């Protein structure tokens, strides 16, 4: 049975995305998403995403309390591959807009804990990356060494991060299935009886085994909700409490600056390197009077008590469209200025009616006047890479 297209619309937030995306409306009332990578790096990202989705068998999906996209098909489109996925409806919330108390914060925490409680065999069986606790620590130390080798890392941050790497108590990590640094904007939410509930997860390309704290690094951009997220996560996770979880999450967030510096150095981009240095200097100044990483822990009992005293907050939702590939979660900006206001992104345009035509995944038509890839310039590519450093959004 051939399914026909009844309409299509661009799917973007207009911020220089890594993918050219569209939502397709079908005559049976369903919707699909078509994504075409704009660079070799985005192509590699799309391959990882497809591989991860293939690992989500029917049995695995039955374990999830929310939906994941399904890979429907793909076809060559010039030098790129167009990939088609099912559409996940719902609204999304930027990390900086996650309110304290029960609601979005606790829903996100429980959803992330659910991912972390998946059997590790899912990742191992698919041949996806897996790291031990020792490897997580070694990789962190190696990143710090590479950042120091550039000669541009502020001494204050080098000392702060070196102390954290050397602190044995910080690295009592129980590796779990992770998403490699997920951001709240990757989740779709719907309101059930007025309560925000996670209904889907859009990005799976970082599926692996590693430090669960990486998936909570975004709480650095949500300081008001951070303790609520940590306690809700701890309550939902099927493991012993990790008292250093929030401390490692903070470290992983700060190290995004180091990754950006290394990226600029390795790509020989002075523009990116200078930008990274400016960010690092601002971070160095902002954390100068803060206690060292690893000096504070969050008591689960205390956090639960505090959570009960905090009223549920209304979240500021972002665009309700699904795949907005240019979405910038603003993790780095959040670290530098916790009170910074995120720029609202324009909503995706309404569907444009088109003449009905059959879907043929084997021969997806292209457009001769498609916009040129925004990453053709090395510096533009590097700037877009900054978004990728902040988490698989």
Short mmCIF file of C-alpha atoms in Angstrom, two decimals:
data_model
loop_
_atom_site.label_atom_id
_atom_site.label_comp_id
_atom_site.label_asym_id
_atom_site.label_seq_id
_atom_site.Cartn_x
_atom_site.Cartn_y
_atom_site.Cartn_z
CA UNK A 1 0.00 0.00 0.00
CA UNK A 2 1.44 3.35 -1.08
CA UNK A 3 1.22 6.26 1.32
CA UNK A 4 0.88 9.77 -0.08
CA UNK A 5 2.28 13.10 1.07
CA UNK A 6 -0.32 15.78 1.68
CA UNK A 7 1.89 18.54 3.05
CA UNK A 8 5.37 19.51 4.20
CA UNK A 9 7.03 22.23 6.24
CA UNK A 10 10.56 23.25 7.10
CA UNK A 11 11.64 22.13 10.54
CA UNK A 12 14.15 24.56 11.98
CA UNK A 13 14.57 27.28 14.55
CA UNK A 14 16.63 29.40 12.16
CA UNK A 15 19.92 29.31 14.04
CA UNK A 16 22.25 27.71 11.51
CA UNK A 17 21.49 24.02 11.90
CA UNK A 18 23.64 21.04 11.13
CA UNK A 19 20.77 19.40 9.26
CA UNK A 20 18.28 20.46 6.64
CA UNK A 21 15.05 19.09 8.10
CA UNK A 22 11.39 18.93 7.17
CA UNK A 23 8.21 17.45 8.60
CA UNK A 24 6.09 15.50 6.13
CA UNK A 25 2.32 15.11 6.51
CA UNK A 26 0.83 11.86 5.21
CA UNK A 27 -2.66 11.06 4.01
CA UNK A 28 -3.24 8.69 6.94
CA UNK A 29 -2.78 11.58 9.38
CA UNK A 30 0.70 10.59 10.53
CA UNK A 31 3.86 12.66 10.24
CA UNK A 32 7.47 11.86 9.41
CA UNK A 33 10.70 13.80 9.73
CA UNK A 34 13.26 13.97 6.93
CA UNK A 35 16.80 15.04 7.85
CA UNK A 36 19.70 15.71 5.49
CA UNK A 37 23.12 16.42 7.06
CA UNK A 38 24.87 19.60 5.96
CA UNK A 39 28.45 18.42 6.61
CA UNK A 40 30.60 15.33 6.94
CA UNK A 41 30.54 15.74 10.71
CA UNK A 42 26.74 15.86 10.71
CA UNK A 43 26.68 12.80 8.46
CA UNK A 44 28.77 10.89 11.00
CA UNK A 45 26.40 12.06 13.73
CA UNK A 46 23.41 10.80 11.73
CA UNK A 47 25.07 7.40 11.30
CA UNK A 48 25.57 7.14 15.06
CA UNK A 49 21.94 8.09 15.60
CA UNK A 50 20.72 5.40 13.18
CA UNK A 51 22.93 2.78 14.83
CA UNK A 52 21.63 3.68 18.27
CA UNK A 53 18.00 3.57 17.16
CA UNK A 54 18.60 0.12 15.69
CA UNK A 55 19.68 -1.03 19.16
CA UNK A 56 16.26 -0.05 20.51
CA UNK A 57 14.47 -3.28 19.73
CA UNK A 58 10.79 -3.77 20.47
CA UNK A 59 11.74 -5.28 23.81
CA UNK A 60 13.93 -2.33 24.73
CA UNK A 61 11.29 0.18 23.68
CA UNK A 62 8.81 -1.61 25.91
CA UNK A 63 11.06 -0.80 28.88
CA UNK A 64 10.96 2.92 28.13
CA UNK A 65 8.22 5.07 29.70
CA UNK A 66 8.38 7.36 26.67
CA UNK A 67 8.76 7.12 22.90
CA UNK A 68 11.88 7.09 20.74
CA UNK A 69 11.93 7.87 17.01
CA UNK A 70 11.84 4.93 14.63
CA UNK A 71 14.08 4.84 11.59
CA UNK A 72 11.76 4.43 8.60
CA UNK A 73 14.13 4.59 5.64
CA UNK A 74 16.90 6.45 3.89
CA UNK A 75 18.11 7.39 0.42
CA UNK A 76 21.05 9.11 -1.19
CA UNK A 77 20.48 12.76 -1.97
CA UNK A 78 23.44 14.05 -3.91
CA UNK A 79 26.51 13.50 -1.75
CA UNK A 80 24.44 13.11 1.41
CA UNK A 81 21.97 10.63 2.83
CA UNK A 82 18.41 11.67 3.65
CA UNK A 83 17.05 9.78 6.64
CA UNK A 84 13.41 9.44 7.56
CA UNK A 85 12.14 9.01 11.12
CA UNK A 86 8.82 8.99 12.87
CA UNK A 87 7.69 12.30 14.34
CA UNK A 88 7.42 12.81 18.10
CA UNK A 89 4.96 15.52 19.16
CA UNK A 90 5.25 17.62 22.30
CA UNK A 91 6.93 20.72 23.63
CA UNK A 92 10.49 21.15 24.86
CA UNK A 93 12.10 23.15 27.62
CA UNK A 94 15.54 24.77 27.54
CA UNK A 95 17.80 23.99 30.50
CA UNK A 96 17.81 27.62 31.61
CA UNK A 97 14.00 27.57 31.75
CA UNK A 98 13.61 24.44 33.89
CA UNK A 99 11.82 25.64 37.05
CA UNK A 100 12.46 24.29 40.54
CA UNK A 101 10.09 21.93 42.28
CA UNK A 102 7.95 19.11 41.01
CA UNK A 103 7.14 19.21 37.33
CA UNK A 104 9.58 19.54 34.46
CA UNK A 105 12.67 19.12 36.67
CA UNK A 106 11.49 15.90 38.28
CA UNK A 107 10.07 14.53 35.02
CA UNK A 108 13.39 15.03 33.25
CA UNK A 109 15.29 13.51 36.15
CA UNK A 110 13.10 10.41 36.20
CA UNK A 111 13.38 10.01 32.44
CA UNK A 112 17.17 10.21 32.55
CA UNK A 113 17.26 7.74 35.44
CA UNK A 114 15.14 5.40 33.34
CA UNK A 115 17.72 5.48 30.56
CA UNK A 116 20.52 4.81 33.03
CA UNK A 117 18.67 1.79 34.43
CA UNK A 118 18.51 0.05 31.04
CA UNK A 119 20.51 -3.19 30.82
CA UNK A 120 24.08 -2.63 29.66
CA UNK A 121 23.67 -5.56 27.27
CA UNK A 122 21.68 -3.22 25.00
CA UNK A 123 24.78 -1.15 24.38
CA UNK A 124 27.23 -4.03 24.38
CA UNK A 125 25.16 -6.10 21.97
CA UNK A 126 25.03 -3.24 19.48
CA UNK A 127 28.78 -2.66 19.64
CA UNK A 128 28.31 0.88 20.96
CA UNK A 129 31.02 2.61 23.03
CA UNK A 130 31.52 1.50 26.63
CA UNK A 131 33.84 2.97 29.26
CA UNK A 132 34.75 1.84 32.75
CA UNK A 133 35.04 4.23 35.68
CA UNK A 134 38.82 4.24 35.26
CA UNK A 135 38.49 5.07 31.57
CA UNK A 136 36.14 7.96 32.33
CA UNK A 137 38.72 9.42 34.69
CA UNK A 138 41.59 8.77 32.26
CA UNK A 139 39.71 10.42 29.41
CA UNK A 140 39.09 13.46 31.60
CA UNK A 141 42.76 13.68 32.50
CA UNK A 142 43.74 13.31 28.84
CA UNK A 143 41.41 16.14 27.86
CA UNK A 144 42.94 18.36 30.52
CA UNK A 145 46.44 17.52 29.27
CA UNK A 146 45.47 18.42 25.71
CA UNK A 147 43.94 21.70 26.83
CA UNK A 148 47.04 22.57 28.85
CA UNK A 149 49.27 21.73 25.87
CA UNK A 150 47.67 24.53 23.85
CA UNK A 151 49.30 27.03 26.19
CA UNK A 152 46.04 28.99 26.37
CA UNK A 153 44.36 27.44 29.41
CA UNK A 154 44.11 29.83 32.40
CA UNK A 155 46.16 28.58 35.33
CA UNK A 156 43.25 28.92 37.75
CA UNK A 157 41.16 26.44 35.75
CA UNK A 158 44.11 24.10 35.28
CA UNK A 159 44.57 24.00 39.04
CA UNK A 160 40.82 23.62 39.70
CA UNK A 161 40.38 20.78 37.23
CA UNK A 162 43.65 19.02 38.13
CA UNK A 163 42.56 18.88 41.77
CA UNK A 164 39.24 17.38 40.70
CA UNK A 165 40.91 14.72 38.57
CA UNK A 166 43.23 13.83 41.47
CA UNK A 167 40.37 13.51 43.98
CA UNK A 168 39.73 9.77 44.32
CA UNK A 169 36.39 10.26 46.07
CA UNK A 170 35.02 12.05 43.00
CA UNK A 171 35.55 9.05 40.76
CA UNK A 172 33.59 6.32 42.51
CA UNK A 173 31.58 5.99 39.32
CA UNK A 174 29.13 3.19 38.65
CA UNK A 175 29.00 3.15 34.82
CA UNK A 176 25.54 2.95 33.32
CA UNK A 177 23.83 3.20 29.99
CA UNK A 178 24.02 6.90 29.15
CA UNK A 179 23.26 9.30 26.33
CA UNK A 180 26.73 10.84 26.39
CA UNK A 181 25.59 14.24 27.64
CA UNK A 182 21.89 14.70 26.95
CA UNK A 183 20.24 18.13 27.17
CA UNK A 184 16.66 18.83 28.33
CA UNK A 185 15.79 20.13 24.87
CA UNK A 186 16.22 16.58 23.54
CA UNK A 187 13.09 15.51 25.43
CA UNK A 188 9.53 16.17 24.35
CA UNK A 189 6.93 16.75 27.05
CA UNK A 190 3.17 16.69 27.26
CA UNK A 191 0.91 17.74 30.12
CA UNK A 192 -1.01 14.93 31.79
CA UNK A 193 -3.69 16.31 34.12
CA UNK A 194 -1.74 19.56 34.11
CA UNK A 195 1.55 17.90 35.09
CA UNK A 196 4.52 17.99 32.66
CA UNK A 197 5.43 14.46 31.62
CA UNK A 198 8.23 13.28 29.36
CA UNK A 199 6.65 11.75 26.26
CA UNK A 200 9.65 11.24 23.99
CA UNK A 201 13.40 11.50 23.50
CA UNK A 202 14.60 12.81 20.16
CA UNK A 203 18.36 12.20 20.12
CA UNK A 204 20.03 8.86 20.77
CA UNK A 205 23.37 9.21 19.00
CA UNK A 206 25.35 9.30 22.25
CA UNK A 207 23.97 5.97 23.51
CA UNK A 208 26.84 4.28 25.32
CA UNK A 209 28.07 3.10 28.71
CA UNK A 210 29.80 5.71 30.83
CA UNK A 211 29.46 8.20 33.67
CA UNK A 212 25.79 8.98 34.40
CA UNK A 213 26.85 12.45 35.59
CA UNK A 214 27.49 13.44 31.97
CA UNK A 215 23.74 13.35 31.33
CA UNK A 216 23.22 15.78 34.20
CA UNK A 217 25.86 18.33 33.26
CA UNK A 218 23.07 20.63 32.05
CA UNK A 219 22.03 21.37 35.64
CA UNK A 220 24.87 23.90 35.66
CA UNK A 221 22.57 25.97 33.45
CA UNK A 222 19.58 25.37 35.74
CA UNK A 223 20.91 26.35 39.18
CA UNK A 224 17.48 26.89 40.72
CA UNK A 225 16.34 23.39 39.77
CA UNK A 226 19.66 21.57 40.21
CA UNK A 227 19.07 20.12 43.67
CA UNK A 228 15.55 19.03 42.74
CA UNK A 229 16.86 17.27 39.65
CA UNK A 230 19.56 15.47 41.62
CA UNK A 231 17.22 14.23 44.34
CA UNK A 232 14.53 13.17 41.88
CA UNK A 233 17.15 11.35 39.85
CA UNK A 234 18.53 9.61 42.96
CA UNK A 235 15.05 8.57 44.04
CA UNK A 236 14.23 7.15 40.60
CA UNK A 237 17.56 5.43 39.90
CA UNK A 238 17.80 1.78 40.79
CA UNK A 239 21.29 2.12 42.28
CA UNK A 240 22.99 3.24 45.46
CA UNK A 241 23.05 7.05 45.84
CA UNK A 242 26.04 8.75 44.21
CA UNK A 243 26.92 11.61 46.56
CA UNK A 244 29.38 13.08 44.05
CA UNK A 245 26.99 12.99 41.10
CA UNK A 246 26.33 16.74 41.05
CA UNK A 247 30.02 17.54 41.53
CA UNK A 248 31.05 15.43 38.53
CA UNK A 249 28.18 16.89 36.51
CA UNK A 250 29.58 20.35 37.21
CA UNK A 251 33.06 19.23 36.18
CA UNK A 252 31.78 17.76 32.92
CA UNK A 253 29.96 21.02 32.20
CA UNK A 254 33.03 23.15 32.80
CA UNK A 255 35.17 20.87 30.66
CA UNK A 256 33.04 21.75 27.64
CA UNK A 257 35.16 24.91 27.53
CA UNK A 258 38.31 22.80 27.39
CA UNK A 259 36.86 20.73 24.55
CA UNK A 260 36.12 23.91 22.62
CA UNK A 261 39.68 25.12 23.11
CA UNK A 262 41.14 21.80 21.96
CA UNK A 263 38.82 21.79 18.96
CA UNK A 264 39.97 25.25 17.94
CA UNK A 265 43.61 24.31 18.37
CA UNK A 266 43.31 21.02 16.46
CA UNK A 267 41.40 22.65 13.60
CA UNK A 268 43.92 25.52 13.45
CA UNK A 269 41.07 28.01 13.74
CA UNK A 270 42.24 31.17 15.46
CA UNK A 271 38.64 32.40 15.54
CA UNK A 272 37.49 29.43 17.58
CA UNK A 273 40.61 29.41 19.73
CA UNK A 274 40.23 33.09 20.58
CA UNK A 275 36.56 32.53 21.39
CA UNK A 276 37.42 29.57 23.61
CA UNK A 277 40.09 31.57 25.44
CA UNK A 278 37.62 34.39 26.11
CA UNK A 279 35.09 31.89 27.45
CA UNK A 280 37.71 30.20 29.60
CA UNK A 281 38.86 33.51 31.05
CA UNK A 282 35.27 34.40 31.93
CA UNK A 283 34.75 31.01 33.53
CA UNK A 284 38.01 31.33 35.45
CA UNK A 285 36.86 34.63 36.88
CA UNK A 286 33.37 33.36 37.73
CA UNK A 287 34.58 30.29 39.68
CA UNK A 288 37.55 31.98 41.36
CA UNK A 289 35.77 32.35 44.69
CA UNK A 290 33.85 29.08 44.50
CA UNK A 291 34.85 26.03 46.54
CA UNK A 292 36.82 23.33 44.70
CA UNK A 293 34.92 20.72 42.72
CA UNK A 294 34.33 17.72 44.95
CA UNK A 295 34.11 19.69 48.18
CA UNK A 296 30.33 19.57 48.34
CA UNK A 297 27.81 16.76 48.27
CA UNK A 298 24.03 16.70 48.26
CA UNK A 299 22.35 14.64 50.94
CA UNK A 300 19.45 12.76 49.46
CA UNK A 301 17.42 13.06 52.67
CA UNK A 302 18.04 16.80 52.86
CA UNK A 303 17.19 17.25 49.20
CA UNK A 304 13.94 15.33 49.56
CA UNK A 305 12.98 17.55 52.47
CA UNK A 306 13.84 20.64 50.48
CA UNK A 307 11.92 19.37 47.47
CA UNK A 308 8.80 19.04 49.56
CA UNK A 309 9.04 22.72 50.51
CA UNK A 310 9.42 23.98 46.94
CA UNK A 311 6.21 24.62 45.01
CA UNK A 312 5.92 23.30 41.48
CA UNK A 313 6.92 25.90 38.92
CA UNK A 314 5.54 26.56 35.48
CA UNK A 315 8.06 25.85 32.74
CA UNK A 316 8.74 28.20 29.89
CA UNK A 317 8.33 25.92 26.88
CA UNK A 318 10.25 26.32 23.67
CA UNK A 319 8.99 25.60 20.18
CA UNK A 320 6.72 22.55 20.05
CA UNK A 321 8.16 21.30 16.78
CA UNK A 322 10.24 18.18 16.91
CA UNK A 323 13.69 18.14 15.35
CA UNK A 324 15.13 21.63 15.46
CA UNK A 325 18.69 20.79 14.61
CA UNK A 326 20.09 24.28 15.13
CA UNK A 327 18.91 24.34 18.70
CA UNK A 328 21.56 25.77 21.03
CA UNK A 329 20.93 24.74 24.65
CA UNK A 330 23.19 27.52 25.92
CA UNK A 331 25.03 25.34 28.39
CA UNK A 332 28.19 27.41 28.22
CA UNK A 333 26.38 30.71 28.51
CA UNK A 334 24.54 29.33 31.51
CA UNK A 335 27.79 28.58 33.27
CA UNK A 336 29.05 32.11 32.76
CA UNK A 337 25.82 33.92 33.59
CA UNK A 338 23.18 31.94 35.43
CA UNK A 339 20.73 34.81 35.07
CA UNK A 340 21.13 35.23 31.30
CA UNK A 341 17.91 35.16 29.36
CA UNK A 342 17.78 32.65 26.51
CA UNK A 343 16.78 34.02 23.15
CA UNK A 344 13.41 32.69 22.10
CA UNK A 345 13.52 30.75 18.85
CA UNK A 346 10.86 31.23 16.20
CA UNK A 347 8.41 28.42 15.75
CA UNK A 348 8.56 26.18 12.74
CA UNK A 349 6.42 27.40 9.87
CA UNK A 350 3.00 25.95 9.28
CA UNK A 351 2.70 23.07 6.88
CA UNK A 352 2.52 24.07 3.24
CA UNK A 353 0.04 22.09 1.24
CA UNK A 354 1.55 20.29 -1.70
CA UNK A 355 0.19 18.18 -4.48
CA UNK A 356 -0.32 14.66 -3.21
CA UNK A 357 2.46 12.33 -4.27
CA UNK A 358 3.57 8.84 -3.22
CA UNK A 359 6.39 8.36 -0.77
CA UNK A 360 9.33 6.62 -2.36
CA UNK A 361 12.18 6.24 0.13
CA UNK A 362 14.35 4.59 -2.51
CA UNK A 363 14.34 7.71 -4.67
CA UNK A 364 13.70 10.76 -2.48
CA UNK A 365 13.57 13.83 -4.73
CA UNK A 366 16.03 16.67 -4.19
CA UNK A 367 15.75 20.41 -4.79
CA UNK A 368 18.11 22.24 -7.09
CA UNK A 369 17.84 25.48 -5.15
CA UNK A 370 18.54 24.04 -1.73
CA UNK A 371 20.61 26.39 0.46
CA UNK A 372 24.32 25.79 0.59
CA UNK A 373 25.68 24.06 3.66
CA UNK A 374 26.48 26.56 6.39
CA UNK A 375 29.57 24.65 7.41
CA UNK A 376 31.49 25.14 4.17
CA UNK A 377 33.73 27.65 5.95
CA UNK A 378 36.01 26.04 8.56
CA UNK A 379 35.31 28.70 11.16
CA UNK A 380 31.55 28.40 10.64
CA UNK A 381 31.89 24.66 11.03
CA UNK A 382 33.81 25.14 14.25
CA UNK A 383 31.25 27.56 15.63
CA UNK A 384 28.48 25.08 14.91
CA UNK A 385 30.60 22.42 16.60
CA UNK A 386 30.33 24.40 19.84
CA UNK A 387 26.68 23.44 19.94
CA UNK A 388 27.62 19.81 19.60
CA UNK A 389 30.07 20.02 22.49
CA UNK A 390 27.14 20.88 24.72
CA UNK A 391 25.33 17.69 24.26
CA UNK A 392 23.87 15.90 21.56
CA UNK A 393 21.05 18.41 20.77
#
